PDB file of C-alpha atoms in Angstrom:
ATOM      1  CA  ALA A  34     181.463 -81.410-155.060  1.00 94.00           C
ATOM      2  CA  ARG A  35     180.620 -80.094-151.645  1.00 95.00           C
ATOM      3  CA  ILE A  36     176.914 -79.724-151.000  1.00 97.00           C
ATOM      4  CA  VAL A  37     176.445 -76.104-149.955  1.00 97.00           C
ATOM      5  CA  SER A  38     172.680 -76.329-149.518  1.00 97.00           C
ATOM      6  CA  ILE A  39     169.668 -78.465-150.339  1.00 97.00           C
ATOM      7  CA  ASN A  40     166.156 -77.060-150.244  1.00 97.00           C
ATOM      8  CA  ALA A  41     163.470 -79.708-150.689  1.00 98.00           C
ATOM      9  CA  ASP A  42     160.530 -77.640-149.410  1.00 98.00           C
ATOM     10  CA  LYS A  43     158.852 -77.286-152.842  1.00 98.00           C
ATOM     11  CA  ALA A  44     159.216 -81.023-153.473  1.00 98.00           C
ATOM     12  CA  ARG A  45     157.648 -81.843-150.094  1.00 98.00           C
ATOM     13  CA  GLN A  46     154.668 -79.570-150.866  1.00 98.00           C
ATOM     14  CA  LEU A  47     153.899 -81.187-154.230  1.00 98.00           C
ATOM     15  CA  HIS A  48     150.564 -83.013-154.236  1.00 98.00           C
ATOM     16  CA  GLY A  49     151.156 -86.771-154.186  1.00 98.00           C
ATOM     17  CA  VAL A  50     154.528 -86.627-152.429  1.00 98.00           C
ATOM     18  CA  HIS A  51     154.565 -88.541-149.147  1.00 98.00           C
ATOM     19  CA  ALA A  52     158.142 -87.882-148.043  1.00 98.00           C
ATOM     20  CA  VAL A  53     161.453 -86.424-149.144  1.00 98.00           C
ATOM     21  CA  LEU A  54     164.726 -87.295-147.437  1.00 97.00           C
ATOM     22  CA  THR A  55     168.049 -85.561-147.953  1.00 97.00           C
ATOM     23  CA  GLY A  56     171.492 -86.759-146.948  1.00 95.00           C
ATOM     24  CA  HIS A  57     171.516 -84.633-143.795  1.00 93.00           C
ATOM     25  CA  GLU A  58     168.304 -86.267-142.618  1.00 95.00           C
ATOM     26  CA  VAL A  59     169.616 -89.736-143.425  1.00 95.00           C
ATOM     27  CA  GLY A  60     172.843 -88.897-141.562  1.00 92.00           C
ATOM     28  CA  ARG A  61     170.818 -87.837-138.539  1.00 94.00           C
ATOM     29  CA  LEU A  62     168.401 -90.797-138.612  1.00 94.00           C
ATOM     30  CA  THR A  63     170.685 -93.704-139.561  1.00 93.00           C
ATOM     31  CA  LYS A  64     174.151 -95.092-139.115  1.00 90.00           C
ATOM     32  CA  PRO A  65     176.733 -95.207-141.912  1.00 88.00           C
ATOM     33  CA  ILE A  66     176.671 -98.196-144.240  1.00 85.00           C
ATOM     34  CA  SER A  67     178.843-100.880-142.707  1.00 79.00           C
ATOM     35  CA  THR A  68     181.435-102.723-144.736  1.00 76.00           C
ATOM     36  CA  ILE A  69     183.169-106.061-144.441  1.00 77.00           C
ATOM     37  CA  ILE A  70     186.496-104.225-144.532  1.00 75.00           C
ATOM     38  CA  PRO A  71     187.596-103.072-141.060  1.00 73.00           C
ATOM     39  CA  PHE A  72     188.548 -99.388-141.150  1.00 71.00           C
ATOM     40  CA  ASN A  73     190.556 -97.605-138.481  1.00 74.00           C
ATOM     41  CA  THR A  74     188.823 -94.343-139.373  1.00 76.00           C
ATOM     42  CA  PHE A  75     185.137 -93.486-139.370  1.00 76.00           C
ATOM     43  CA  LEU A  76     183.880 -93.131-142.944  1.00 81.00           C
ATOM     44  CA  PRO A  77     180.668 -91.132-143.395  1.00 81.00           C
ATOM     45  CA  ASN A  78     179.283 -93.423-146.100  1.00 87.00           C
ATOM     46  CA  TYR A  79     175.482 -93.265-146.208  1.00 93.00           C
ATOM     47  CA  CYS A  80     172.819 -94.278-148.718  1.00 94.00           C
ATOM     48  CA  LEU A  81     172.543 -90.588-149.721  1.00 96.00           C
ATOM     49  CA  ALA A  82     175.323 -88.032-150.069  1.00 96.00           C
ATOM     50  CA  VAL A  83     175.957 -86.063-146.888  1.00 94.00           C
ATOM     51  CA  ASP A  84     177.969 -82.835-147.257  1.00 93.00           C
ATOM     52  CA  LYS A  85     179.822 -84.093-150.350  1.00 94.00           C
ATOM     53  CA  VAL A  86     179.000 -85.986-153.536  1.00 94.00           C
ATOM     54  CA  ARG A  87     181.803 -88.381-154.443  1.00 91.00           C
ATOM     55  CA  TYR A  88     180.781 -89.422-157.959  1.00 89.00           C
ATOM     56  CA  VAL A  89     178.505 -88.297-160.775  1.00 90.00           C
ATOM     57  CA  GLY A  90     175.007 -89.572-160.120  1.00 93.00           C
ATOM     58  CA  GLU A  91     175.422 -90.160-156.378  1.00 95.00           C
ATOM     59  CA  PRO A  92     171.924 -89.871-154.856  1.00 97.00           C
ATOM     60  CA  VAL A  93     171.334 -86.704-152.842  1.00 97.00           C
ATOM     61  CA  ALA A  94     167.635 -87.171-152.053  1.00 97.00           C
ATOM     62  CA  ALA A  95     165.011 -89.912-151.843  1.00 98.00           C
ATOM     63  CA  ILE A  96     161.365 -89.296-152.653  1.00 98.00           C
ATOM     64  CA  ALA A  97     158.280 -91.377-151.822  1.00 98.00           C
ATOM     65  CA  ALA A  98     155.301 -90.425-153.969  1.00 98.00           C
ATOM     66  CA  VAL A  99     152.074 -91.845-155.367  1.00 98.00           C
ATOM     67  CA  ASP A 100     153.792 -92.695-158.636  1.00 98.00           C
ATOM     68  CA  ARG A 101     157.051 -92.381-160.526  1.00 98.00           C
ATOM     69  CA  ALA A 102     155.991 -89.304-162.494  1.00 98.00           C
ATOM     70  CA  THR A 103     155.161 -87.408-159.299  1.00 98.00           C
ATOM     71  CA  ALA A 104     158.489 -88.426-157.766  1.00 98.00           C
ATOM     72  CA  GLU A 105     160.320 -87.226-160.888  1.00 98.00           C
ATOM     73  CA  ASP A 106     158.434 -83.913-160.806  1.00 98.00           C
ATOM     74  CA  ALA A 107     159.340 -83.531-157.128  1.00 98.00           C
ATOM     75  CA  ALA A 108     163.007 -84.269-157.830  1.00 98.00           C
ATOM     76  CA  GLU A 109     163.093 -81.371-160.285  1.00 98.00           C
ATOM     77  CA  LEU A 110     161.819 -79.049-157.548  1.00 98.00           C
ATOM     78  CA  ILE A 111     164.753 -79.739-155.220  1.00 98.00           C
ATOM     79  CA  ASP A 112     167.225 -76.848-155.233  1.00 98.00           C
ATOM     80  CA  ILE A 113     170.829 -77.912-154.657  1.00 97.00           C
ATOM     81  CA  GLU A 114     173.843 -75.638-154.565  1.00 97.00           C
ATOM     82  CA  TYR A 115     177.233 -77.307-155.094  1.00 97.00           C
ATOM     83  CA  GLU A 116     180.791 -76.087-154.594  1.00 96.00           C
ATOM     84  CA  PRO A 117     182.856 -77.794-157.305  1.00 94.00           C
ATOM     85  CA  LEU A 118     185.905 -79.778-156.205  1.00 91.00           C
ATOM     86  CA  PRO A 119     188.781 -81.103-158.326  1.00 87.00           C
ATOM     87  CA  ALA A 120     187.855 -84.305-160.133  1.00 83.00           C
ATOM     88  CA  VAL A 121     189.730 -87.568-159.638  1.00 78.00           C
ATOM     89  CA  VAL A 122     189.760 -89.137-163.104  1.00 83.00           C
ATOM     90  CA  ASP A 123     193.039 -91.079-163.196  1.00 86.00           C
ATOM     91  CA  PRO A 124     193.034 -93.888-160.627  1.00 86.00           C
ATOM     92  CA  TRP A 125     196.840 -94.189-160.498  1.00 88.00           C
ATOM     93  CA  LYS A 126     197.285 -90.460-159.968  1.00 86.00           C
ATOM     94  CA  ALA A 127     194.518 -90.538-157.371  1.00 87.00           C
ATOM     95  CA  ILE A 128     196.535 -93.121-155.441  1.00 87.00           C
ATOM     96  CA  GLN A 129     200.036 -91.677-155.849  1.00 84.00           C
ATOM     97  CA  SER A 130     199.446 -87.926-155.588  1.00 74.00           C
ATOM     98  CA  PRO A 131     195.787 -87.133-155.066  1.00 74.00           C
ATOM     99  CA  ASP A 132     194.564 -83.683-156.046  1.00 76.00           C
ATOM    100  CA  ALA A 133     191.269 -84.545-154.372  1.00 85.00           C
ATOM    101  CA  LEU A 134     190.282 -87.024-151.697  1.00 86.00           C
ATOM    102  CA  VAL A 135     187.210 -89.214-151.974  1.00 87.00           C
ATOM    103  CA  PHE A 136     187.028 -89.350-148.170  1.00 86.00           C
ATOM    104  CA  ASP A 137     188.725 -86.385-146.488  1.00 85.00           C
ATOM    105  CA  GLU A 138     188.938 -88.369-143.241  1.00 84.00           C
ATOM    106  CA  LEU A 139     191.517 -90.792-144.685  1.00 83.00           C
ATOM    107  CA  ASN A 140     194.110 -88.318-146.051  1.00 83.00           C
ATOM    108  CA  SER A 141     194.545 -90.822-148.901  1.00 85.00           C
ATOM    109  CA  ASN A 142     192.476 -92.372-151.674  1.00 87.00           C
ATOM    110  CA  VAL A 143     193.633 -95.849-150.679  1.00 85.00           C
ATOM    111  CA  ILE A 144     190.882 -97.121-148.432  1.00 81.00           C
ATOM    112  CA  TRP A 145     192.294-100.590-147.890  1.00 80.00           C
ATOM    113  CA  HIS A 146     195.266-102.593-149.062  1.00 80.00           C
ATOM    114  CA  ASP A 147     196.224-106.167-148.236  1.00 81.00           C
ATOM    115  CA  LYS A 148     197.935-109.188-149.759  1.00 83.00           C
ATOM    116  CA  PHE A 149     196.551-112.693-149.769  1.00 82.00           C
ATOM    117  CA  SER A 150     198.503-115.899-150.197  1.00 83.00           C
ATOM    118  CA  TYR A 151     196.650-119.004-151.301  1.00 83.00           C
ATOM    119  CA  GLY A 152     199.531-121.396-151.809  1.00 88.00           C
ATOM    120  CA  GLU A 153     201.090-122.690-155.016  1.00 91.00           C
ATOM    121  CA  VAL A 154     198.654-121.969-157.831  1.00 88.00           C
ATOM    122  CA  ASP A 155     200.672-123.738-160.552  1.00 91.00           C
ATOM    123  CA  THR A 156     200.926-126.899-158.440  1.00 93.00           C
ATOM    124  CA  ALA A 157     197.188-126.839-157.727  1.00 92.00           C
ATOM    125  CA  PHE A 158     196.391-126.651-161.456  1.00 92.00           C
ATOM    126  CA  ALA A 159     198.908-129.406-162.264  1.00 93.00           C
ATOM    127  CA  GLN A 160     197.332-131.720-159.655  1.00 94.00           C
ATOM    128  CA  ALA A 161     193.692-130.883-160.434  1.00 94.00           C
ATOM    129  CA  ALA A 162     191.499-133.669-161.815  1.00 96.00           C
ATOM    130  CA  HIS A 163     189.992-131.226-164.304  1.00 95.00           C
ATOM    131  CA  VAL A 164     190.975-127.758-165.519  1.00 93.00           C
ATOM    132  CA  VAL A 165     188.532-125.713-167.560  1.00 92.00           C
ATOM    133  CA  SER A 166     189.689-122.611-169.387  1.00 88.00           C
ATOM    134  CA  GLU A 167     188.142-120.343-171.925  1.00 89.00           C
TER     135      GLU A 167
END
C-alpha cells in the first residue's frame, strides 16, 4: 500500500514517550540499508517503510518510551492513511507478469539473478573421505 499520510503528533505527546520516528524521518536522517548484492538502481530500502509498505507487518514507525506498555499505547495513537495496491501473492506470477512491483524503481520483481558454478558435485561426493546425509 502507498502511505498517504502518517500523523504521529498524539503519540509524541503521550506522557512517557521520548521519541517517535516515521519512515519519512528515517529517510531524511539515514541512508538506505546496504546489501551485499550490487544493484544498478537505487533501492529506497530503509528500516521503516517510506512512501510504501511492501509486506504485511512492515514497520512504519519506531517509538522510544519508558516502557513497552507506553510504547504500545503510543503506537495506537498514530494515524496512518493507506492507498491499497494490488497484492503480489504468487511468486511465479510476480516474476513473469507482475500486477504490482515491490520496488517501482526496478520495473520488475526480479531484484537479482545469477548462476554459480562450483565444479563437478557428483565427483566431489565420490572422492570425499566422508559423506553424511540425513
